[in-house]
Tab-separated table of C-alpha atoms in Angstrom:
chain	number	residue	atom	x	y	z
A	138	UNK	CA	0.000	0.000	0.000
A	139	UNK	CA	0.911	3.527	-0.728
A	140	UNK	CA	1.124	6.295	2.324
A	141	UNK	CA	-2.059	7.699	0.655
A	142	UNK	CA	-3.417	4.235	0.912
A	143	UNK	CA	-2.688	3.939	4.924
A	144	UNK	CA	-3.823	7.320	5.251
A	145	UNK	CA	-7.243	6.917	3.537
A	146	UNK	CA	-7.384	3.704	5.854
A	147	UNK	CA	-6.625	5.373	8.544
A	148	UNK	CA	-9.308	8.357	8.259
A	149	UNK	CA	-12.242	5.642	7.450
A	150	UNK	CA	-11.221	3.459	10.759
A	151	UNK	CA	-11.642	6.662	12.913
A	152	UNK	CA	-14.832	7.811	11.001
A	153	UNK	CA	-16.257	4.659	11.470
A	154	UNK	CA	-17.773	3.790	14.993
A	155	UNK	CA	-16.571	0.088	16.604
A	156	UNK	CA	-19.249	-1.592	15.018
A	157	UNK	CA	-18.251	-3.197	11.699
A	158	UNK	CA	-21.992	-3.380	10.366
A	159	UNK	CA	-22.730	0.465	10.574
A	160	UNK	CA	-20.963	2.091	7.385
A	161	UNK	CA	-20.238	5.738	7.337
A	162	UNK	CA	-23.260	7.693	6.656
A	163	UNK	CA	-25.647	5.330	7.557
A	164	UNK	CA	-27.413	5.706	11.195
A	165	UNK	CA	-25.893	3.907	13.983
A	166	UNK	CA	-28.949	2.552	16.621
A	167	UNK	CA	-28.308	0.573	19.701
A	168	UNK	CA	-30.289	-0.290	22.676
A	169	UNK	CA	-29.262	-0.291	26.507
A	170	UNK	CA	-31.299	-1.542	29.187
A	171	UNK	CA	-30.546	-0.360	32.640
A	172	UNK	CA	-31.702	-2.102	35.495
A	173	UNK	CA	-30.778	-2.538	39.392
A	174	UNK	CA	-31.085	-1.838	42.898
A	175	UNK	CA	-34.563	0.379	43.815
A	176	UNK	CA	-33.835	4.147	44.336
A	177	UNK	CA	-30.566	3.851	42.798
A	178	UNK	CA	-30.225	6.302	40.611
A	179	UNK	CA	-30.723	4.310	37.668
A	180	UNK	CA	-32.980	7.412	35.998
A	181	UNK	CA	-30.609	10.583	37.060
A	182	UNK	CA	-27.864	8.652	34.903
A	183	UNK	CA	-30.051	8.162	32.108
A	184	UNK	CA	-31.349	11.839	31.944
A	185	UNK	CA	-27.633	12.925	32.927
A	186	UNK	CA	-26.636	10.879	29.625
A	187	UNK	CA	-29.539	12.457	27.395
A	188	UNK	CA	-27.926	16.210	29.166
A	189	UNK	CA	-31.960	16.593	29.870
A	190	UNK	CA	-33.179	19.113	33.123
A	191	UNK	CA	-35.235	16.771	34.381
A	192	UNK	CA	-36.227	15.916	38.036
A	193	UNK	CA	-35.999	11.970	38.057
A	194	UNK	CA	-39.397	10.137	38.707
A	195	UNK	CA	-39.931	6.841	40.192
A	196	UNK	CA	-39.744	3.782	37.734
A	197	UNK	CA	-42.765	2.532	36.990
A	198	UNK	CA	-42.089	-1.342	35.759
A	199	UNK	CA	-40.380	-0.532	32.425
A	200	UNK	CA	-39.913	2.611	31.072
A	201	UNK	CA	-38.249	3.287	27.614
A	202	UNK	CA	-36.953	6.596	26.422
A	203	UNK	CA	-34.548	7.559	23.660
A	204	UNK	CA	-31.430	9.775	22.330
A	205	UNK	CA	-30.121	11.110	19.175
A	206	UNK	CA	-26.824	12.415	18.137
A	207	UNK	CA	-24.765	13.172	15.286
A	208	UNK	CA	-21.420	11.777	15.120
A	209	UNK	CA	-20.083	14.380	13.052
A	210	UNK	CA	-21.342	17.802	11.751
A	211	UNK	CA	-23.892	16.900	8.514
A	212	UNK	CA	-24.372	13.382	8.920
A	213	UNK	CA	-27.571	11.711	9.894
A	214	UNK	CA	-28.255	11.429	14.319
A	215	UNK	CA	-27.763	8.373	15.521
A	216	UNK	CA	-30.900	6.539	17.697
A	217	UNK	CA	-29.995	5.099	20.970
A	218	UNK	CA	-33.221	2.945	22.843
A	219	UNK	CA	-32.766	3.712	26.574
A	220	UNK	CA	-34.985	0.821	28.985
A	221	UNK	CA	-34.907	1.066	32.066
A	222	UNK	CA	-36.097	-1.871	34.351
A	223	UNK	CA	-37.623	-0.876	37.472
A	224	UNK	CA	-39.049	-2.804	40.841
A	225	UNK	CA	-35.535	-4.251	41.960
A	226	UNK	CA	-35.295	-7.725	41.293
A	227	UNK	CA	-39.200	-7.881	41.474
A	228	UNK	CA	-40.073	-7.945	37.725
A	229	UNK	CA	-37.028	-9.101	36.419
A	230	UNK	CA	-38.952	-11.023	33.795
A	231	UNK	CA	-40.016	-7.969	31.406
A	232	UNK	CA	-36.548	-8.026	30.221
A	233	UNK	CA	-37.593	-10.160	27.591
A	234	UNK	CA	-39.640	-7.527	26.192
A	235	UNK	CA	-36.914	-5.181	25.128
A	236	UNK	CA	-33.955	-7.917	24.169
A	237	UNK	CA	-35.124	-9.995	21.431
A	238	UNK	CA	-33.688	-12.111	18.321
A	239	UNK	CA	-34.139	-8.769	16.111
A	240	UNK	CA	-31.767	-6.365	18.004
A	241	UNK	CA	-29.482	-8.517	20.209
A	242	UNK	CA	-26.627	-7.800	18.568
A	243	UNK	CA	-26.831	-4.367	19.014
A	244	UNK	CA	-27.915	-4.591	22.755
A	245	UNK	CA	-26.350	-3.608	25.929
A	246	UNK	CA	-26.939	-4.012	29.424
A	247	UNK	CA	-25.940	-1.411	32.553
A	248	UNK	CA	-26.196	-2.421	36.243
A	249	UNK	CA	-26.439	-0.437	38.571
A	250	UNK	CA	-25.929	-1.299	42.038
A	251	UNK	CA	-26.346	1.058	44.930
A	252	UNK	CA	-23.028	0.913	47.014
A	253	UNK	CA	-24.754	2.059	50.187
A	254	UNK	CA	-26.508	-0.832	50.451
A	255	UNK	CA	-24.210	-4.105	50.111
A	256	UNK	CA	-26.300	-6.091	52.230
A	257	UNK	CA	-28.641	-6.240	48.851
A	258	UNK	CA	-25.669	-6.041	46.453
A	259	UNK	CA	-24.674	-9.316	45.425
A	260	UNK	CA	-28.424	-10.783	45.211
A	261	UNK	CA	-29.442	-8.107	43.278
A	262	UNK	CA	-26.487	-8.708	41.110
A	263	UNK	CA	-26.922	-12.053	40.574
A	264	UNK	CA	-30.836	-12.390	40.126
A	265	UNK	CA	-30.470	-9.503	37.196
A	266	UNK	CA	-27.859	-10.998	35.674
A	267	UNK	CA	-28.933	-14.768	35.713
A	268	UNK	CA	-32.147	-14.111	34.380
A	269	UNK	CA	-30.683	-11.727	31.520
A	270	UNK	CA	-27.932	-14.402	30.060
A	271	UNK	CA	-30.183	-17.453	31.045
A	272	UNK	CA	-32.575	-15.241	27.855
A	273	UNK	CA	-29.795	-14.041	26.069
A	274	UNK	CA	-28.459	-17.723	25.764
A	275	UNK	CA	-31.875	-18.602	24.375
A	276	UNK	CA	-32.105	-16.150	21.727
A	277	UNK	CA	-28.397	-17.333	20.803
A	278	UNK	CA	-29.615	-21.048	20.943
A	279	UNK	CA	-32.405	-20.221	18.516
A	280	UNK	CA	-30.021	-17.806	15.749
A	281	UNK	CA	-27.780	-20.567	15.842
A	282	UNK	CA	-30.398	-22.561	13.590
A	283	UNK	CA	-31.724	-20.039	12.216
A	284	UNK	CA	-29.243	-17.606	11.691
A	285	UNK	CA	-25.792	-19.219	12.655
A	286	UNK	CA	-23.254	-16.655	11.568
A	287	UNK	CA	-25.102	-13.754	13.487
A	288	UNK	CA	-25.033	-16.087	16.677
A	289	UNK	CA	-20.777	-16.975	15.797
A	290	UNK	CA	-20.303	-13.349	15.812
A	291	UNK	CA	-21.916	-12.485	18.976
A	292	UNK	CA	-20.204	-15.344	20.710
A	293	UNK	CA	-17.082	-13.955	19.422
A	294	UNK	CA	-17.616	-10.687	20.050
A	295	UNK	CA	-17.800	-11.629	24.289
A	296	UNK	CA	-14.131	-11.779	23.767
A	297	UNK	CA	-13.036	-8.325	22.452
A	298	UNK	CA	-11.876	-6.909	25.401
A	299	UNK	CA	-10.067	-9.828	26.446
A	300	UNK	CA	-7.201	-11.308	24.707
A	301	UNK	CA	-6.297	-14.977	23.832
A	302	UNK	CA	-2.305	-14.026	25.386
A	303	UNK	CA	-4.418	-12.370	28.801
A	304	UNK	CA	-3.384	-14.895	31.858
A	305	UNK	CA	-6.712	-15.057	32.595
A	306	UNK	CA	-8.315	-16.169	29.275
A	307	UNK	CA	-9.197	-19.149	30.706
A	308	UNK	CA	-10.438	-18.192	34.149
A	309	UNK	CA	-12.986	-15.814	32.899
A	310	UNK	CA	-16.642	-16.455	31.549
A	311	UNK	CA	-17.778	-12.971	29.032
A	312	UNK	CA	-21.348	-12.271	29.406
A	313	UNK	CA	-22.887	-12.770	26.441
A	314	UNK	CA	-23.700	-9.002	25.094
A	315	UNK	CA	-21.472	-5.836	26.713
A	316	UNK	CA	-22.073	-5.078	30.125
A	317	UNK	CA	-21.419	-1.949	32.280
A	318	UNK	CA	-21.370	-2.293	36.209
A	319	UNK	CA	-22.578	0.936	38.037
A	320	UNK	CA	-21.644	1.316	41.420
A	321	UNK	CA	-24.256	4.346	42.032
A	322	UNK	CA	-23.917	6.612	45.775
A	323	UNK	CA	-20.438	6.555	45.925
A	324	UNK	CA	-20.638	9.723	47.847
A	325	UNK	CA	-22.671	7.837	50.687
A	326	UNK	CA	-19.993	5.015	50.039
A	327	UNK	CA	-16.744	6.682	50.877
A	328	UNK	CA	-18.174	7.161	54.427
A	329	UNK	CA	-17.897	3.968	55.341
A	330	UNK	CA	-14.847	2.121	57.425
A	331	UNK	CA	-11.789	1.667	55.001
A	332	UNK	CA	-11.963	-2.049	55.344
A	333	UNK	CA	-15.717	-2.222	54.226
A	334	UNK	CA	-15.114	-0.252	50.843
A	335	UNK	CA	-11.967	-2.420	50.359
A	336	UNK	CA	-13.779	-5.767	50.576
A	337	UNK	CA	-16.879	-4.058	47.994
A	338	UNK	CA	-14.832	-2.649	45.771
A	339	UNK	CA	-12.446	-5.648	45.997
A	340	UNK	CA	-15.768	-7.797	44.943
A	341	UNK	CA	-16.801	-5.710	42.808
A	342	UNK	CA	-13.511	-5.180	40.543
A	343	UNK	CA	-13.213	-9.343	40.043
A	344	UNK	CA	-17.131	-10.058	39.341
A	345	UNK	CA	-16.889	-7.290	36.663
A	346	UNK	CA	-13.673	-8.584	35.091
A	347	UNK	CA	-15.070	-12.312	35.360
A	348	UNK	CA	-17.938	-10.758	33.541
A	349	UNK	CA	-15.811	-8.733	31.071
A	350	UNK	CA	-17.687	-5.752	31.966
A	351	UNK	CA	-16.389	-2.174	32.749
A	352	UNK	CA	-16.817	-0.847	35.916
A	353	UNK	CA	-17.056	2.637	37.454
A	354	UNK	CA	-18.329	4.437	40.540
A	355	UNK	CA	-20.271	7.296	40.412
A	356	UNK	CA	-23.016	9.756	42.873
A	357	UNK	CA	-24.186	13.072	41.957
A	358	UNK	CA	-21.185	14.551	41.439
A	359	UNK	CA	-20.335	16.112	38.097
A	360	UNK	CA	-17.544	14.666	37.640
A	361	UNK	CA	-18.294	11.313	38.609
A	362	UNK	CA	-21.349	11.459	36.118
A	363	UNK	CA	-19.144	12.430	33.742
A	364	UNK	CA	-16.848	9.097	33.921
A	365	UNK	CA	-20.160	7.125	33.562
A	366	UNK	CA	-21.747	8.864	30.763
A	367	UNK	CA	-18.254	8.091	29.150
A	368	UNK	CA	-18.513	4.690	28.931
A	369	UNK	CA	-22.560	5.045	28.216
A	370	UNK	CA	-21.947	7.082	25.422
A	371	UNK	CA	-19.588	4.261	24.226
A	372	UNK	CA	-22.077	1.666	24.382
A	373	UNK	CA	-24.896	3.721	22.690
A	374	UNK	CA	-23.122	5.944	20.513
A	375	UNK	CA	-20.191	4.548	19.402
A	376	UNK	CA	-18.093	6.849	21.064
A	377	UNK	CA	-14.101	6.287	21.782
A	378	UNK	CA	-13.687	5.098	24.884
A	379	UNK	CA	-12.285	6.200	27.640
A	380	UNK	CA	-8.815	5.259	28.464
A	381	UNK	CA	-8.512	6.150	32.225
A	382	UNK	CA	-7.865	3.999	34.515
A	383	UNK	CA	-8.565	4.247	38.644
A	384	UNK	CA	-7.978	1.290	40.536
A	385	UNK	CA	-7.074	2.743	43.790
A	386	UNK	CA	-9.986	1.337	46.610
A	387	UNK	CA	-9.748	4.494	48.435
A	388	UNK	CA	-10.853	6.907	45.562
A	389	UNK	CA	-14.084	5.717	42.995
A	390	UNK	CA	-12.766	3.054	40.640
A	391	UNK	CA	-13.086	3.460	37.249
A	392	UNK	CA	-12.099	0.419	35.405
A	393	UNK	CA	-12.688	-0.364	31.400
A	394	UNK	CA	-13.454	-3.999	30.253
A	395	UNK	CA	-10.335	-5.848	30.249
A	396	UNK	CA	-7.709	-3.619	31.439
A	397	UNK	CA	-8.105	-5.046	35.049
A	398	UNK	CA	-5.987	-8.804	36.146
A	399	UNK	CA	-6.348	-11.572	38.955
A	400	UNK	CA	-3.142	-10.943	39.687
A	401	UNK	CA	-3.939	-6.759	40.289
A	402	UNK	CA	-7.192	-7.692	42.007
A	403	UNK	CA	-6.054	-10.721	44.392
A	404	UNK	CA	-7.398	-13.584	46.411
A	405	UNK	CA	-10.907	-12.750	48.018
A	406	UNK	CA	-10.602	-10.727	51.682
A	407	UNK	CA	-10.319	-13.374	53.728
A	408	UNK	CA	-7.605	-15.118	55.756
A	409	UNK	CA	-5.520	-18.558	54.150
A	410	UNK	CA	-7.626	-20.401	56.986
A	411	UNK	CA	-11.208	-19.007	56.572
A	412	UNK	CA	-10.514	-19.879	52.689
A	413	UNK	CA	-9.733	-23.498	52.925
A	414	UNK	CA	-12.790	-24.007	55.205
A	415	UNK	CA	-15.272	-22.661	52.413
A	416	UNK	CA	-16.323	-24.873	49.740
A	417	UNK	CA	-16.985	-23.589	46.296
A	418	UNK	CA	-17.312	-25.087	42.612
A	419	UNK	CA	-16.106	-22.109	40.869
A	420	UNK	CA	-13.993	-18.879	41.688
A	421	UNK	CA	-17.342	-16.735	41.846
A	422	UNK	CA	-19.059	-18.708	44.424
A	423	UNK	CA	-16.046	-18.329	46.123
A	424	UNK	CA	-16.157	-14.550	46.178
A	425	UNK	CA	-19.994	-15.163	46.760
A	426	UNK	CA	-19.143	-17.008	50.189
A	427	UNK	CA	-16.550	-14.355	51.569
A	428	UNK	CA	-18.668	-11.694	50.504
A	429	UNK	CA	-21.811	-12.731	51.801
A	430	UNK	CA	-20.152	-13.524	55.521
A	431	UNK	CA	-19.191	-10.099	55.792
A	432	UNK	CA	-22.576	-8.294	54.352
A	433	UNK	CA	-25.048	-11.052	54.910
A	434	UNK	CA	-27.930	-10.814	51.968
A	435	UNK	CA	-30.517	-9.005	53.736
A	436	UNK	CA	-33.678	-10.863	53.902
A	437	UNK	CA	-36.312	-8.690	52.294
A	438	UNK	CA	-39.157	-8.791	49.519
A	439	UNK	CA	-39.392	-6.609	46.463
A	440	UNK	CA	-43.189	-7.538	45.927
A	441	UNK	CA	-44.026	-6.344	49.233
A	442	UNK	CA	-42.711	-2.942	49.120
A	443	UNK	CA	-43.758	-2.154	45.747
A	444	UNK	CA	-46.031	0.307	45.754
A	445	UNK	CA	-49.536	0.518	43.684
A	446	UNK	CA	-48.860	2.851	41.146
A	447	UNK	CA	-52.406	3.443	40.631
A	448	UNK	CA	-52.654	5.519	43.762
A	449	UNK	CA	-49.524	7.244	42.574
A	450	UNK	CA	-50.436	10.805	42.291
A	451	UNK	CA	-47.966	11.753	39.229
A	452	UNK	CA	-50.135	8.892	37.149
A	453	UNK	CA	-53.371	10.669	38.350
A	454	UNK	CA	-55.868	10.635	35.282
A	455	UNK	CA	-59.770	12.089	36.070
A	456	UNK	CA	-61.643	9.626	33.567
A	457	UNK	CA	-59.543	6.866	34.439
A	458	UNK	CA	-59.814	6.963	38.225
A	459	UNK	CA	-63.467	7.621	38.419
A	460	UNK	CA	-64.110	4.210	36.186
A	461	UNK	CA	-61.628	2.380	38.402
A	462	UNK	CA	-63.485	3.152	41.467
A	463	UNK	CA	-66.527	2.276	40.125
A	464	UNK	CA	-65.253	-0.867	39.044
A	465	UNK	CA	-63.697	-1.387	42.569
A	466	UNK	CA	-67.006	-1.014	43.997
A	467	UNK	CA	-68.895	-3.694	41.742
A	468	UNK	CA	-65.681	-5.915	42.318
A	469	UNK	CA	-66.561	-5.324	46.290
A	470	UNK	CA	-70.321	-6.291	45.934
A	471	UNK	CA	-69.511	-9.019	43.433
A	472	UNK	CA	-67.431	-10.567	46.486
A	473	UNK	CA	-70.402	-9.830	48.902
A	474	UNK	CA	-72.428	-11.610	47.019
A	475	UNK	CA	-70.256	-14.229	46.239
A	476	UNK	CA	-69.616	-14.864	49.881
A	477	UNK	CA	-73.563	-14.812	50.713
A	478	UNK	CA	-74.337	-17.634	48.271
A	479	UNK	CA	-71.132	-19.800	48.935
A	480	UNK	CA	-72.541	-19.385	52.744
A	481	UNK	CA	-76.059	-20.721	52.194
A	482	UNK	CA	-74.646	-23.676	49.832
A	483	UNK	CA	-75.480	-27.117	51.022
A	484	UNK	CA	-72.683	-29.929	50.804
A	485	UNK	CA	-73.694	-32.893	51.330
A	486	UNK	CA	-71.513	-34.647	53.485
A	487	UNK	CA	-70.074	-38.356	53.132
């Protein structure tokens, strides 16, 4: 090749985003679901990412919204689909509704976990997650018959951010689409005892490179937003990413998919002793065990603290609410009734 060759090359590979199907000039659309903890903060990064002046809203089961930007001056906007998943770990199921066969290869996931509560960290973790690959593995099993070169490429692309020469090529499992780990509050987070935050964000930095996800911690400040939005941005724009790097446990970790090591992150926090006692099939139950014996999973019920979002006064509508409490009457003497004749009902008896 000539130098005008290389250099022609050169200018298409940075005009072009990461993806190999989107060709310059045509529009780039991706989708993102964000889900995690309740209350945390899930919508103020979304809105922070859209730069809209909104006051965030509770989530009312799922919620989509969307973005558009142009990547450079006179080209068509690209379309990114925001979801966001709310309830907890309480209706988990609807994210089959956005992920499907037709745009999982352009799909994304961010979880966000709420570091001032690690006592509901690592269930909420691993419900959201197990539910979201047990479905993404389905939709793979199906394009593999149907459309097996589509499911060869996904599989392939797990891997990246990782290479074959990384040490721990072996000792990692990708989740199947690109993952971003949240840790939302940090602010609330950094006011905790030194050891706690080190044993979190300890956990935290090996289930995200086990993953190969990025990670990052972030609260309300601008700057921390910032850092998150970066790697956002990546996922639903196409935008470079970020090549910082903050490992430090005492200051908020921001950590891209596959920079990070087993060898930088080390054994789980526990002593030589406590280790051999615990029994585990695989390196993240291991990290399960130590983590849970320090924050044990607080026992608790999403179902039973959501709230009925029909007596949510931001959802009030006049027509609607006047028919519903008619109906809630007639439902009330329908089970008056009911009861009356089930009462004066003779069984006969054996």
């Amino acid at each position: 090749d000539t130098l005008w060759d290389l250099a022609l090359a050169e200018v298409k590979k940075r005009e072009k985003p990461d993806d190999d199907d989107v060709k310059p000039g045509e529009v780039w659309e991706k989708s993102v679901l964000f889900m995690g903890n309740k209350n945390g903060g899930k919508t103020t990064i979304i809105l922070r990412c859209l730069e809209r002046e909104e006051s965030p809203k509770p989530t009312l089961a799922l919620e989509y919204t969307f973005g558009r930007r142009a990547r450079r001056p006179n080209t068509p906007k690209d379309v990114a689909h925001f979801w966001e998943l709310g309830g907890g770990t309480s209706l988990v199921e609807l994210i089959r509704i956005p992920i499907t066969s037709h745009n999982i290869r352009s799909f994304a996931v961010v979880l966000v976990l709420d570091l001032s509560k690690p006592n509901e960290l690592w269930t909420t973790m691993e419900s959201l997650l197990q539910v979201t690959r047990n479905h993404v593995t389905k939709i793979l099993a199906k394009l593999e018959k149907t459309n097996p070169e589509v499911a060869a490429e996904i599989k392939q692309r797990m891997w990246n951010d990782l290479q074959r020469d990384h040490p721990d090529y072996a000792l990692v499992d990708p989740f199947p689409i690109p993952l971003v780990i949240i840790g939302s509050k940090y602010d609330i987070f950094h006011e905790f005892d030194s050891e706690m935050r080190k044993i979190i964000s300890k956990t935290l930095r090996f289930v995200s490179h086990y993953y190969g996800a990025s990670l990052v911690f972030t609260s309300k400040s601008e700057a921390l937003l910032l850092k998150a939005r970066a790697l956002i941005n990546h996922l639903a724009f196409g935008y470079d990413k970020s090549k910082s790097v903050s490992v430090d446990p005492s200051k908020p970790l921001f950590i891209p998919a596959g920079v990070d090591s087993m060898s930088q992150i080390g054994p789980p926090p526990a002593s030589d002793s406590d280790l051999g006692k615990i029994r585990a099939n695989t390196p993240l139950e291991l990290w399960k065990k130590v983590f849970e014996k320090t924050f044990p999973p607080k026992s608790f019920c999403d179902l039973q603290d959501t709230k009925d979002p029909a007596q949510d006064s931001q959802y009030a509508e006049y027509e609607v609410d006047v028919m519903r409490a008619q109906k809630n009457q007639e439902l009330e003497q329908y089970k008056r009734n009911a009861s009356k004749s089930w009462k004066e009902m003779d069984f006969d008896s054996d």
